[in-house]
Each structure stands twice: as structure tokens, then as C-alpha cells.
Coordinates of C-alpha atoms in Angstrom, one line a residue:
X129 CA -1.3 -1.3 -10.0
X130 CA 2.3 -2.0 -11.5
X131 CA 3.8 -5.6 -12.9
X132 CA 4.5 -8.0 -10.5
X133 CA 7.6 -8.5 -13.0
X134 CA 9.4 -10.9 -10.3
X135 CA 6.3 -13.6 -10.4
X136 CA 6.1 -13.5 -14.0
X137 CA 9.8 -14.1 -14.4
X138 CA 9.3 -17.2 -11.8
X139 CA 6.2 -18.3 -13.8
X140 CA 8.5 -18.3 -16.9
X141 CA 11.1 -19.6 -15.9
X142 CA 8.7 -22.8 -15.1
X143 CA 6.9 -23.2 -18.4
X144 CA 8.3 -26.1 -20.3
X145 CA 10.9 -25.3 -22.7
X146 CA 10.2 -21.5 -22.5
X147 CA 6.6 -22.3 -23.9
X148 CA 4.0 -20.6 -22.2
X149 CA 1.4 -23.0 -20.8
X150 CA -1.9 -23.1 -19.7
X151 CA -1.1 -22.6 -15.4
X152 CA 1.0 -20.0 -16.1
X153 CA -1.2 -18.6 -18.9
X154 CA -3.7 -18.4 -15.8
X155 CA -1.1 -17.0 -13.8
X156 CA -0.1 -14.1 -15.5
X157 CA -4.3 -13.1 -16.6
X158 CA -4.8 -12.7 -12.8
X159 CA -1.0 -11.3 -11.9
X160 CA -2.1 -7.8 -11.2
X161 CA -5.2 -8.8 -9.2
X162 CA -3.1 -11.3 -7.0
X163 CA -0.5 -8.0 -6.5
X164 CA -2.7 -6.0 -5.9
X165 CA -5.1 -8.5 -2.8
X166 CA -1.4 -9.3 -1.3
X167 CA -0.2 -5.3 -1.0
X168 CA -3.6 -3.9 0.4
X169 CA -3.2 -6.7 3.3
X170 CA 0.4 -6.5 3.6
X171 CA 1.4 -3.2 3.1
X172 CA 4.1 -3.8 1.4
X173 CA 5.5 -4.3 -2.5
X174 CA 8.6 -6.5 -1.5
X175 CA 6.1 -9.1 0.4
X176 CA 3.5 -8.8 -2.1
X177 CA 6.4 -9.9 -4.4
X178 CA 7.2 -12.9 -2.5
X179 CA 3.7 -14.0 -1.6
X180 CA 3.2 -14.1 -5.7
X181 CA 6.4 -16.5 -6.2
X182 CA 5.1 -18.7 -3.5
X183 CA 1.5 -18.6 -5.1
X184 CA 3.3 -19.2 -8.3
X185 CA 5.1 -22.5 -6.7
X186 CA 1.8 -23.9 -5.0
X187 CA -0.2 -23.1 -8.6
X188 CA 2.6 -24.4 -10.6
X189 CA 1.7 -27.9 -8.9
X190 CA -1.7 -28.2 -9.4
X191 CA -4.2 -30.4 -11.6
X192 CA -6.2 -27.5 -13.7
X193 CA -8.2 -30.1 -14.4
X194 CA -9.7 -30.1 -10.7
X195 CA -9.9 -27.1 -10.5
X196 CA -13.4 -25.1 -11.1
X197 CA -12.9 -20.9 -11.2
X198 CA -8.9 -20.4 -11.6
X199 CA -9.6 -17.1 -10.6
X200 CA -11.1 -17.7 -7.3
X201 CA -8.5 -20.9 -7.0
X202 CA -5.7 -18.1 -7.3
X203 CA -7.0 -16.2 -5.3
X204 CA -7.5 -18.0 -2.8
X205 CA -3.5 -19.2 -2.6
X206 CA -2.7 -15.7 -2.6
X207 CA -5.2 -14.8 0.8
X208 CA -3.5 -17.3 2.5
X209 CA -0.2 -16.6 1.7
X210 CA -0.2 -13.5 2.8
X211 CA -2.3 -14.3 5.9
X212 CA 0.6 -16.3 7.0
X213 CA 3.2 -13.3 6.2
X214 CA 0.9 -11.1 7.9
X215 CA 1.0 -12.8 11.4
X216 CA 4.8 -12.8 10.9
X217 CA 5.0 -8.9 9.5
X218 CA 2.9 -8.6 12.9
X219 CA 5.7 -10.2 15.2
X220 CA 8.2 -7.7 12.9
X221 CA 6.2 -4.4 14.1
X222 CA 6.2 -5.4 17.7
X223 CA 10.5 -4.6 17.3
X224 CA 10.1 -1.9 14.6
X225 CA 12.0 1.1 15.6
X226 CA 9.6 4.1 15.8
X227 CA 6.1 4.3 13.5
X228 CA 6.1 1.9 11.2
X229 CA 4.5 3.1 7.4
X230 CA 3.6 1.1 4.7
X231 CA 5.4 0.9 1.6
X232 CA 5.1 3.6 -1.0
X233 CA 4.2 2.1 -4.0
X234 CA 4.7 3.8 -7.6
X235 CA 0.9 3.3 -9.4
X236 CA 0.2 4.0 -12.9
X237 CA -2.2 6.5 -14.1
X238 CA -5.6 4.0 -14.6
X239 CA -5.2 3.6 -10.9
X240 CA -5.8 7.1 -10.5
X241 CA -8.6 7.6 -12.4
X242 CA -10.4 4.7 -10.6
X243 CA -11.6 6.4 -7.2
X244 CA -12.4 3.8 -5.7
X245 CA -8.9 1.6 -6.3
X246 CA -6.9 4.5 -5.5
X247 CA -8.4 5.1 -2.2
X248 CA -8.0 1.1 -1.0
X249 CA -4.0 1.7 -1.8
X250 CA -3.7 5.3 -0.3
X251 CA -0.9 5.7 2.8
X252 CA -4.4 7.1 4.9
X253 CA -6.3 3.4 3.9
X254 CA -3.8 1.0 4.0
X255 CA -2.6 2.7 7.6
X256 CA -6.3 1.9 9.0
X257 CA -6.3 -1.1 7.4
X258 CA -3.1 -1.8 9.8
X259 CA -6.1 -1.3 12.9
X260 CA -7.8 -4.9 11.8
X261 CA -6.9 -8.4 12.9
X262 CA -5.4 -9.9 9.7
X263 CA -8.4 -12.0 9.2
X264 CA -10.8 -9.0 9.5
X265 CA -8.3 -7.2 6.8
X266 CA -8.7 -9.7 4.0
X267 CA -12.2 -10.8 4.7
X268 CA -12.5 -6.0 4.4
X269 CA -9.7 -6.1 1.0
X270 CA -11.7 -9.0 -0.8
X271 CA -15.4 -7.9 0.1
X272 CA -14.9 -4.5 0.4
X273 CA -12.4 -4.0 -2.4
X274 CA -12.9 -6.8 -5.1
X275 CA -16.3 -7.6 -5.0
X276 CA -15.6 -11.1 -4.1
X277 CA -18.9 -13.4 -2.7
X278 CA -18.7 -14.5 0.9
X279 CA -19.2 -18.4 -0.2
X280 CA -15.6 -17.3 -1.8
X281 CA -13.8 -15.0 0.7
X282 CA -14.7 -18.2 3.2
X283 CA -12.6 -20.8 1.0
X284 CA -9.7 -18.2 1.4
X285 CA -10.1 -17.9 5.2
X286 CA -11.2 -21.4 6.0
X287 CA -14.3 -19.6 7.7
X288 CA -18.3 -20.6 6.9
X289 CA -20.3 -18.0 5.2
X290 CA -22.2 -17.1 7.8
X291 CA -19.1 -15.9 10.0
X292 CA -17.7 -13.7 7.1
X293 CA -20.6 -11.8 7.1
X294 CA -20.2 -11.4 10.7
X295 CA -16.6 -10.4 10.3
X296 CA -17.1 -8.6 7.4
X297 CA -20.0 -6.5 9.4
X298 CA -17.2 -5.9 12.1
X299 CA -14.3 -4.7 9.9
X300 CA -16.5 -2.2 8.2
X301 CA -17.6 -0.6 11.1
X302 CA -13.9 -0.5 11.7
X303 CA -12.8 1.0 8.7
X304 CA -15.9 3.4 8.4
X305 CA -14.9 4.9 11.7
X306 CA -11.4 5.6 10.5
X307 CA -11.3 6.2 7.0
X308 CA -10.5 9.5 5.1
X309 CA -14.0 11.3 5.5
X310 CA -15.2 10.8 1.7
X311 CA -13.5 10.0 -1.9
X312 CA -10.1 12.5 -1.9
X313 CA -9.7 14.6 -4.8
X314 CA -6.4 14.7 -7.3
X315 CA -6.8 18.0 -6.9
X316 CA -7.0 18.9 -3.1
X317 CA -3.8 16.4 -2.4
X318 CA -2.0 18.1 -5.3
X319 CA -2.4 21.7 -4.0
X320 CA -1.3 20.1 -0.4
X321 CA 1.9 18.8 -1.8
X322 CA 2.4 21.7 -3.9
X323 CA 2.0 23.8 -0.9
X324 CA 4.6 21.6 1.1
X325 CA 7.4 22.0 -1.8
X326 CA 7.2 26.0 -2.0
X327 CA 7.5 26.1 1.9
X328 CA 10.5 23.7 1.3
X329 CA 11.8 25.8 -1.3
X330 CA 11.1 29.6 -0.4
X331 CA 10.9 28.9 3.6
X332 CA 7.9 30.3 3.6
X333 CA 5.7 28.4 6.0
X334 CA 2.6 30.1 5.9
X335 CA 1.0 28.9 2.7
X336 CA 1.5 25.3 4.2
X337 CA 0.8 25.9 7.9
X338 CA -2.8 27.1 6.4
X339 CA -3.3 23.6 4.9
X340 CA -2.7 22.1 8.6
X341 CA -5.4 20.6 10.5
X342 CA -5.6 21.6 14.3
X343 CA -5.4 17.8 15.0
X344 CA -2.7 17.0 12.1
X345 CA -0.6 14.3 12.9
X346 CA 2.7 13.8 11.4
X347 CA 4.9 9.8 10.9
X348 CA 8.0 9.6 10.3
X349 CA 9.9 6.1 9.3
X350 CA 13.8 5.5 9.5
X351 CA 12.9 2.4 10.7
X352 CA 16.1 2.9 12.8
X353 CA 18.5 3.4 9.6
X354 CA 17.4 6.8 8.9
X355 CA 16.6 9.9 11.1
X356 CA 12.9 10.4 11.9
X357 CA 10.4 11.1 14.7
X358 CA 9.9 7.7 16.7
X359 CA 6.4 8.5 18.0
X360 CA 3.5 10.6 16.1
X361 CA 4.0 14.2 16.1
X362 CA 0.2 16.0 16.8
X363 CA -1.1 19.3 16.8
X364 CA -0.6 22.0 13.9
X365 CA 1.9 23.8 16.0
X366 CA 4.0 21.3 16.5
X367 CA 4.1 19.8 13.2
X368 CA 4.6 23.6 11.8
X369 CA 7.4 23.5 14.2
X370 CA 9.0 20.1 13.1
X371 CA 8.8 21.2 9.3
X372 CA 10.7 24.6 10.3
X373 CA 13.4 23.0 11.7
X374 CA 13.7 21.0 8.7
X375 CA 13.4 23.4 5.9
X376 CA 17.2 23.3 5.6
X377 CA 17.6 20.1 4.7
X378 CA 14.4 20.2 2.2
X379 CA 15.8 22.8 0.4
X380 CA 18.9 21.1 -0.2
X381 CA 16.5 18.0 -1.9
X382 CA 15.6 17.5 -5.4
X383 CA 11.9 17.4 -4.8
X384 CA 9.5 15.6 -8.0
X385 CA 5.9 14.8 -7.7
X386 CA 5.3 11.5 -9.0
X387 CA 2.1 9.0 -8.4
X388 CA 2.2 7.1 -5.3
X389 CA -0.5 4.8 -3.8
X390 CA -2.7 5.9 -5.9
X391 CA -2.3 10.0 -5.4
X392 CA 0.1 12.8 -5.7
X393 CA 2.9 13.0 -3.7
X394 CA 6.5 14.2 -3.0
X395 CA 10.4 12.1 -3.3
X396 CA 13.0 13.9 -2.3
X397 CA 16.1 12.9 -3.6
X398 CA 20.1 13.6 -2.1
X399 CA 22.6 12.4 -5.0
X400 CA 20.0 11.3 -6.6
X401 CA 18.9 8.7 -4.7
X402 CA 15.4 8.4 -3.0
X403 CA 15.9 10.2 0.5
X404 CA 11.7 10.3 1.3
X405 CA 9.0 9.9 0.0
X406 CA 6.5 12.5 1.4
X407 CA 2.6 11.8 1.3
X408 CA -0.7 13.0 3.0
X409 CA -3.8 12.5 4.1
X410 CA -6.2 15.3 3.3
X411 CA -9.8 15.4 5.4
X412 CA -12.8 18.6 4.4
X413 CA -9.9 20.1 2.5
X414 CA -7.7 19.9 5.1
X415 CA -4.1 18.0 5.6
X416 CA -5.1 15.9 8.6
X417 CA -1.8 13.5 8.2
X418 CA 1.6 13.8 6.6
X419 CA 3.6 10.3 6.1
X420 CA 7.5 11.0 5.4
X421 CA 9.0 7.2 4.6
X422 CA 12.6 7.5 5.0
X423 CA 13.5 3.7 5.6
X424 CA 16.2 2.4 2.5
X425 CA 14.4 -0.9 2.9
X426 CA 11.0 0.2 2.1
X427 CA 12.0 2.4 -0.4
X428 CA 14.4 -0.6 -2.7
X429 CA 11.2 -1.3 -4.8
X430 CA 10.4 2.1 -5.7
X431 CA 14.0 3.1 -6.5
X432 CA 14.4 -0.3 -9.0
X433 CA 10.9 0.9 -10.6
X434 CA 12.2 4.3 -10.9
X435 CA 15.6 3.2 -12.7
X436 CA 13.2 1.0 -14.6
X437 CA 11.4 3.9 -16.0
X438 CA 14.2 6.0 -17.4

């Protein structure tokens, strides 16, 4: 995953005299793991960074002599902070304008090479995780993605190991019924996005329509700030009409591929500013989900990351 630079900066500022102490070393060593746990639980890079800041503040005050397993202790703090924030986010989402989509996250090539990790942070999978209750989501992420033991998870979520086993079983069944059917290859995803880009640039929708599943769903997230469909558009015919209506606008955008949430995606820019990130879900070789994130608040983290890489 991407470096949690804000958290590292906080750690550095709290180190005595600028020197890296034992607490800072441990935090930085597990930083990427902690960020990924928080992001998968929250679906927001900005909130995940805030959780890491909160984790550091608590970790900095811990007597390391009393800590048997530093990694487990840090994961426990991060999980508890994420659960608290997740419940707050749930209340926020109740008043959110239109569909809520996860915040796009630029990911490094090594994430894409780890198929299971890429699948766990994909837009489609994060949307499935959104259907879980907060504790179920935490247990699923810690067990299925990071393979933590039940005892360790129990400490993180303040449940008994027996209860965690039951929650894990329930969450696993829930996710299995809704997740994409098998791990999708990057080639399939890239082919779908190439067809989308060709359609936008040439006005010829046929190559894209050929890839739409009959039950395809289009979701747009403008957050009430940017124009976007307020409800899911379902069905190949309706999605095709929606795309056809927007072809003129799409043709005027600068489209560039990017590695987002572990898979290829398209980044649309106007006047050199990110306007939309388009991701897709593929099942059995066809597009079953099209996700367009336009909310500027959700694109600000990606804009900063892109600027830093230039």
C-alpha cells in the first residue's frame, strides 16, 4: 500500500530530539500494515491517515516494557480506533447525497502482484465490506485478509475467541455471497477500461457495450458537490444510454490509466485537475459494475499523491 506519510511525520516529530526511538521504529516498521487495516475497514485514505495519527498518539504513551507483541498491540489500537471512526462514518453516510463509494487509492505495483491483497482493496470488494456491521468488518479484514489468529482478533475487538469465530463464519458467508466471482486478472480489467476509453475518444460505444453484463450496475459518487447519478443505474440498456449521453463530456477529458485499489483504472482530468476516477468490476469476463468517483473530497488524497510522484 501507499506510505502513510502523515503518520510517519507525526512519529518523527515526537521522537526525542529528532532521534528515532524504539517506539517510532516499531510504528514505522508496521506503518503500511496499519494503514491497510484502517483503509480496508473505512474505505477512506483520509480517515485511515487520521486513525494512524490517533494510533501513534496512543502508542507513544505506552510502556514498551509491558508489550509482549508490538505488532499485535499496534493492530489492536488501530482496529479500535477504526471501529470508533467507522461508527461515526455510518452516521455520516445516512445523510450522504447519492451513492457512497470508497475513496480511490493509488496503489504501488507490488500490491497488484499480490492478487489476494489487490482483491481485498478493490473497489468491488470494499463495497461488499460496506454491507457488514462494523465488528463483522473488522473481524473479516483481520482474519481473511491478514490471517490473524482468533485470540489476537478477540483482543482487538473486545470479544471472546468463541464469539470471534462465530462472527468470522457469519461474515465469511455474507461476503462469499456478494464478492466478485473469483480473482479477476489485471488483463481483463485493462481490456474493459481500454474499451471504455476507446468509446469515449471515438464515440463508438459498441466495443464497450459488448462487455456489459445484462445486470451491470453504474454507481456515481459526487457527494452532492459534483453532478452524478443519485441512484444506481441498473441494466445494460440503461447504462448504455447513460454513457452515450455523457460521451461528449468524456471526449473532452484527458484520460490516463492508473493503478487504483490494486487494479487498473481510468483517471479523467479537466484543466490538469482530477475530475473523475473510473473503476470497474468484472465477473466471468463481463463488466458487472462501473464506479465513477467525482466527489472532490475523495479525490484530494489521490491528487496529492499524483503531484508528489511527478
